[in-house]
mmCIF file of C-alpha atoms in Angstrom:
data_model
loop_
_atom_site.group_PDB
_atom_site.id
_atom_site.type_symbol
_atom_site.label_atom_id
_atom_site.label_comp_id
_atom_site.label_asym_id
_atom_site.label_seq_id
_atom_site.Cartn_x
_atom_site.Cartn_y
_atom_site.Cartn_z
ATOM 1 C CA UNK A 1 -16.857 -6.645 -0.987
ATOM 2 C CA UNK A 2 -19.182 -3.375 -1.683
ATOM 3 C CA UNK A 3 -17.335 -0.807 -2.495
ATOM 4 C CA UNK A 4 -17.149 1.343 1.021
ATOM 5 C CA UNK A 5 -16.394 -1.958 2.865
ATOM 6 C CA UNK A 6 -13.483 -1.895 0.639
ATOM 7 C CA UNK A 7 -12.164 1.780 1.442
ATOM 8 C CA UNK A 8 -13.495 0.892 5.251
ATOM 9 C CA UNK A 9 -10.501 -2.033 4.932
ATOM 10 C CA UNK A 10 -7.880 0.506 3.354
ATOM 11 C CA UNK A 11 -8.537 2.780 6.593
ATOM 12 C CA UNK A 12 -7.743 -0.128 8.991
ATOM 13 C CA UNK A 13 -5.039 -1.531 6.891
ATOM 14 C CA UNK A 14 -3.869 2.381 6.869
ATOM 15 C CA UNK A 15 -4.348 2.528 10.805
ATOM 16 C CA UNK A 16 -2.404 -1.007 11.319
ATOM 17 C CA UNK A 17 0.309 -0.191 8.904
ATOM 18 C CA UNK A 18 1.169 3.616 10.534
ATOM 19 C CA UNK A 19 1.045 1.987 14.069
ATOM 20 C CA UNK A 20 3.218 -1.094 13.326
ATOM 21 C CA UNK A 21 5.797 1.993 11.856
ATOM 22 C CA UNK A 22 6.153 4.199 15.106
ATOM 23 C CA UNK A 23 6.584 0.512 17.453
ATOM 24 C CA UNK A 24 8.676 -0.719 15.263
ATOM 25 C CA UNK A 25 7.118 -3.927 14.248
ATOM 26 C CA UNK A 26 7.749 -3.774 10.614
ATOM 27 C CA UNK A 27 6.376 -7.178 9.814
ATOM 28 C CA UNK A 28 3.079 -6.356 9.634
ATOM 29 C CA UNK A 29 3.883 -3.104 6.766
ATOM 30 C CA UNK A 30 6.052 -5.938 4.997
ATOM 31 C CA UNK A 31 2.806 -8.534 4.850
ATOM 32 C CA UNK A 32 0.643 -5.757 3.969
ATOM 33 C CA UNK A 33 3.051 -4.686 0.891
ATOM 34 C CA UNK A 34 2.209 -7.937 -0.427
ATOM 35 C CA UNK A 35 -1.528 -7.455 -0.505
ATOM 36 C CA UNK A 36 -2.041 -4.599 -1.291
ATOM 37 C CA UNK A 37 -1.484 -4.193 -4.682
ATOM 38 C CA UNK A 38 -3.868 -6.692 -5.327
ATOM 39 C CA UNK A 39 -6.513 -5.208 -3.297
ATOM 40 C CA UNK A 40 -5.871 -1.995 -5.007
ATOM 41 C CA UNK A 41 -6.454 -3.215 -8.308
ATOM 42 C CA UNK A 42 -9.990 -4.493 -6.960
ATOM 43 C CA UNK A 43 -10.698 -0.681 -6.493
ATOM 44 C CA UNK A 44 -13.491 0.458 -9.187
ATOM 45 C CA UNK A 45 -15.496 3.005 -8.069
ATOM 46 C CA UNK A 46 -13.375 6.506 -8.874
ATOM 47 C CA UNK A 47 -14.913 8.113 -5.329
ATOM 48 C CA UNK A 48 -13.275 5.025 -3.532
ATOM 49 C CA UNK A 49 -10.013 5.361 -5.818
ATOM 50 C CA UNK A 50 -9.398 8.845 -4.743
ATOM 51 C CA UNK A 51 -9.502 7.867 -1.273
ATOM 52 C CA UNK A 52 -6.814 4.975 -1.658
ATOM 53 C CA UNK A 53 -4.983 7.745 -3.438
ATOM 54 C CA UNK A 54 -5.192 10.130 -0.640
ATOM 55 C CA UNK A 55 -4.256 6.973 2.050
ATOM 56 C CA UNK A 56 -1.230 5.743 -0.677
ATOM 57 C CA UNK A 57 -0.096 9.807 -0.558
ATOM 58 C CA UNK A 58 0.011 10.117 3.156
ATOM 59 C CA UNK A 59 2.236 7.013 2.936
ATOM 60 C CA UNK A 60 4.718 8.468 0.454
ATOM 61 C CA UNK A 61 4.474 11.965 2.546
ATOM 62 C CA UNK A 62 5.560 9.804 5.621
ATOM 63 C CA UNK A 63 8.058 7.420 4.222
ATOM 64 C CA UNK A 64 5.514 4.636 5.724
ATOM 65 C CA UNK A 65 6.952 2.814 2.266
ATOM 66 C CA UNK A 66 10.163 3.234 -0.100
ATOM 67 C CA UNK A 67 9.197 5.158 -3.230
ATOM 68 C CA UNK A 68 9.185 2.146 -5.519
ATOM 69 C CA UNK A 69 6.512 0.279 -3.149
ATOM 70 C CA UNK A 70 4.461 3.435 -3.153
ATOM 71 C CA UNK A 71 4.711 3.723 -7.239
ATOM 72 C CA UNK A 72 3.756 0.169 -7.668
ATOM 73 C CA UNK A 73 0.598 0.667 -5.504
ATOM 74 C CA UNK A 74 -0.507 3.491 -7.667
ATOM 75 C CA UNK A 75 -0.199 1.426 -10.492
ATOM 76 C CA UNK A 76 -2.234 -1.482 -9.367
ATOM 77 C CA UNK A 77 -5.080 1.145 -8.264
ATOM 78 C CA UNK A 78 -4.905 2.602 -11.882
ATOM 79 C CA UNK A 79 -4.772 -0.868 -13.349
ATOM 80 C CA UNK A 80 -6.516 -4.854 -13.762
ATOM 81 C CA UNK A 81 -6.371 -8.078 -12.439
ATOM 82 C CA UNK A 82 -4.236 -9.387 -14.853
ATOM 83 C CA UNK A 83 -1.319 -7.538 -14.199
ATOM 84 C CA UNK A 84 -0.925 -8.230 -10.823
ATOM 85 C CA UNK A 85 1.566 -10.810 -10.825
ATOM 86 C CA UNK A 86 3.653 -8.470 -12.472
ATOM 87 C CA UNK A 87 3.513 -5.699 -9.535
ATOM 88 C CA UNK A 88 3.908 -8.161 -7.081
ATOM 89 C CA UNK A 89 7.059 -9.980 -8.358
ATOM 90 C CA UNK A 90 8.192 -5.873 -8.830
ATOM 91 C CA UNK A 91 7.718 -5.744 -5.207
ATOM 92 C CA UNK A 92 8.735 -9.039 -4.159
ATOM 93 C CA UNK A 93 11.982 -8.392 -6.122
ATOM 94 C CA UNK A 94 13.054 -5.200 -4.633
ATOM 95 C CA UNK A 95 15.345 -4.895 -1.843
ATOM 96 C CA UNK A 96 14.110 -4.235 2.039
ATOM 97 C CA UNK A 97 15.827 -0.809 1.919
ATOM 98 C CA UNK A 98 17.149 0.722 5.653
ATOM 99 C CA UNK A 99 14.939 3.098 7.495
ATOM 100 C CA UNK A 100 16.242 7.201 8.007
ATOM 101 C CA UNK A 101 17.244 7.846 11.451
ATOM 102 C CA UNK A 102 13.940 9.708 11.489
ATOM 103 C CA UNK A 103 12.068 7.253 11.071
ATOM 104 C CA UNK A 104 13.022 4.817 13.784
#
Protein backbone atom coordinates (compact mmCIF):
# COMPACT_ATOMS: atom_id res chain seq x y z
CA UNK A 1 0.00 0.00 0.00
CA UNK A 2 1.24 3.80 -0.78
CA UNK A 3 2.45 5.19 1.92
CA UNK A 4 -0.66 7.56 3.22
CA UNK A 5 -3.03 4.57 2.64
CA UNK A 6 -0.84 3.05 5.16
CA UNK A 7 -1.03 5.89 7.94
CA UNK A 8 -4.92 6.24 6.62
CA UNK A 9 -5.11 2.31 8.08
CA UNK A 10 -3.14 3.23 11.41
CA UNK A 11 -5.96 6.03 11.99
CA UNK A 12 -8.81 3.46 11.64
CA UNK A 13 -6.98 0.74 13.36
CA UNK A 14 -6.32 3.73 16.06
CA UNK A 15 -10.18 4.66 15.95
CA UNK A 16 -11.28 0.76 16.26
CA UNK A 17 -8.77 -0.03 18.90
CA UNK A 18 -9.76 3.25 21.38
CA UNK A 19 -13.51 2.38 20.82
CA UNK A 20 -13.30 -1.41 21.45
CA UNK A 21 -11.35 0.03 24.98
CA UNK A 22 -14.19 2.34 26.44
CA UNK A 23 -17.12 -0.78 25.44
CA UNK A 24 -15.17 -3.10 26.67
CA UNK A 25 -14.69 -5.45 23.85
CA UNK A 26 -11.08 -6.13 24.25
CA UNK A 27 -10.85 -8.71 21.52
CA UNK A 28 -10.52 -6.60 18.87
CA UNK A 29 -7.16 -4.48 20.77
CA UNK A 30 -5.89 -8.19 21.43
CA UNK A 31 -6.16 -9.15 17.39
CA UNK A 32 -4.82 -5.89 16.54
CA UNK A 33 -1.62 -6.42 18.97
CA UNK A 34 -0.85 -9.17 16.76
CA UNK A 35 -0.68 -7.16 13.57
CA UNK A 36 0.57 -4.51 14.25
CA UNK A 37 3.98 -4.90 14.70
CA UNK A 38 4.21 -6.21 11.45
CA UNK A 39 2.47 -3.46 9.82
CA UNK A 40 4.68 -1.12 11.63
CA UNK A 41 7.74 -2.47 10.37
CA UNK A 42 6.21 -1.90 6.73
CA UNK A 43 6.39 1.87 7.72
CA UNK A 44 9.24 3.67 5.49
CA UNK A 45 8.57 6.96 4.82
CA UNK A 46 9.93 9.07 8.15
CA UNK A 47 6.71 11.69 7.67
CA UNK A 48 4.42 8.51 7.97
CA UNK A 49 6.71 7.08 10.92
CA UNK A 50 6.22 10.09 13.00
CA UNK A 51 2.64 9.79 12.73
CA UNK A 52 2.53 6.00 13.92
CA UNK A 53 4.74 7.43 16.63
CA UNK A 54 2.37 10.07 17.62
CA UNK A 55 -0.81 7.26 17.32
CA UNK A 56 1.66 4.47 19.37
CA UNK A 57 2.21 7.63 22.11
CA UNK A 58 -1.40 8.42 22.58
CA UNK A 59 -1.71 4.67 23.27
CA UNK A 60 0.97 4.54 25.97
CA UNK A 61 -0.52 8.09 27.35
CA UNK A 62 -3.91 6.16 27.63
CA UNK A 63 -2.93 2.76 28.80
CA UNK A 64 -4.86 1.58 25.43
CA UNK A 65 -1.76 -1.18 25.74
CA UNK A 66 0.63 -2.52 28.66
CA UNK A 67 4.04 -0.87 28.39
CA UNK A 68 5.80 -3.90 26.97
CA UNK A 69 3.16 -4.07 23.92
CA UNK A 70 3.70 -0.38 23.39
CA UNK A 71 7.78 -0.85 23.46
CA UNK A 72 7.62 -3.68 21.08
CA UNK A 73 5.58 -1.57 18.57
CA UNK A 74 8.18 1.09 18.61
CA UNK A 75 10.63 -1.31 17.84
CA UNK A 76 9.05 -2.87 14.85
CA UNK A 77 8.41 0.85 13.45
CA UNK A 78 12.21 1.53 13.98
CA UNK A 79 13.09 -1.85 12.55
CA UNK A 80 12.85 -4.73 9.27
CA UNK A 81 11.01 -7.47 8.14
CA UNK A 82 13.16 -9.91 9.36
CA UNK A 83 12.81 -9.40 12.82
CA UNK A 84 9.37 -9.67 13.11
CA UNK A 85 8.93 -13.03 14.28
CA UNK A 86 10.93 -12.08 17.05
CA UNK A 87 8.49 -9.10 18.28
CA UNK A 88 5.66 -11.10 17.76
CA UNK A 89 6.61 -14.25 19.77
CA UNK A 90 7.75 -11.14 22.48
CA UNK A 91 4.20 -10.27 22.35
CA UNK A 92 2.61 -13.49 21.95
CA UNK A 93 4.64 -14.58 25.04
CA UNK A 94 3.69 -11.97 27.44
CA UNK A 95 0.98 -12.24 29.83
CA UNK A 96 -2.73 -10.54 29.25
CA UNK A 97 -2.06 -8.23 32.23
CA UNK A 98 -5.49 -6.86 34.31
CA UNK A 99 -6.91 -3.52 33.43
CA UNK A 100 -6.74 -0.34 36.37
CA UNK A 101 -10.04 0.33 37.77
CA UNK A 102 -9.75 3.40 35.56
CA UNK A 103 -9.74 1.94 32.81
CA UNK A 104 -12.82 -0.23 32.83
Amino acid sequence: AAFPHRLNLFYLANDVIQNCKRKNAIVFRDAFAEVLPEAASLVKDPSVSKSIERIFKIWEDRNVYPEETILALKEALSTTFKTQKQLKETLTKQPNKPWKKSQS
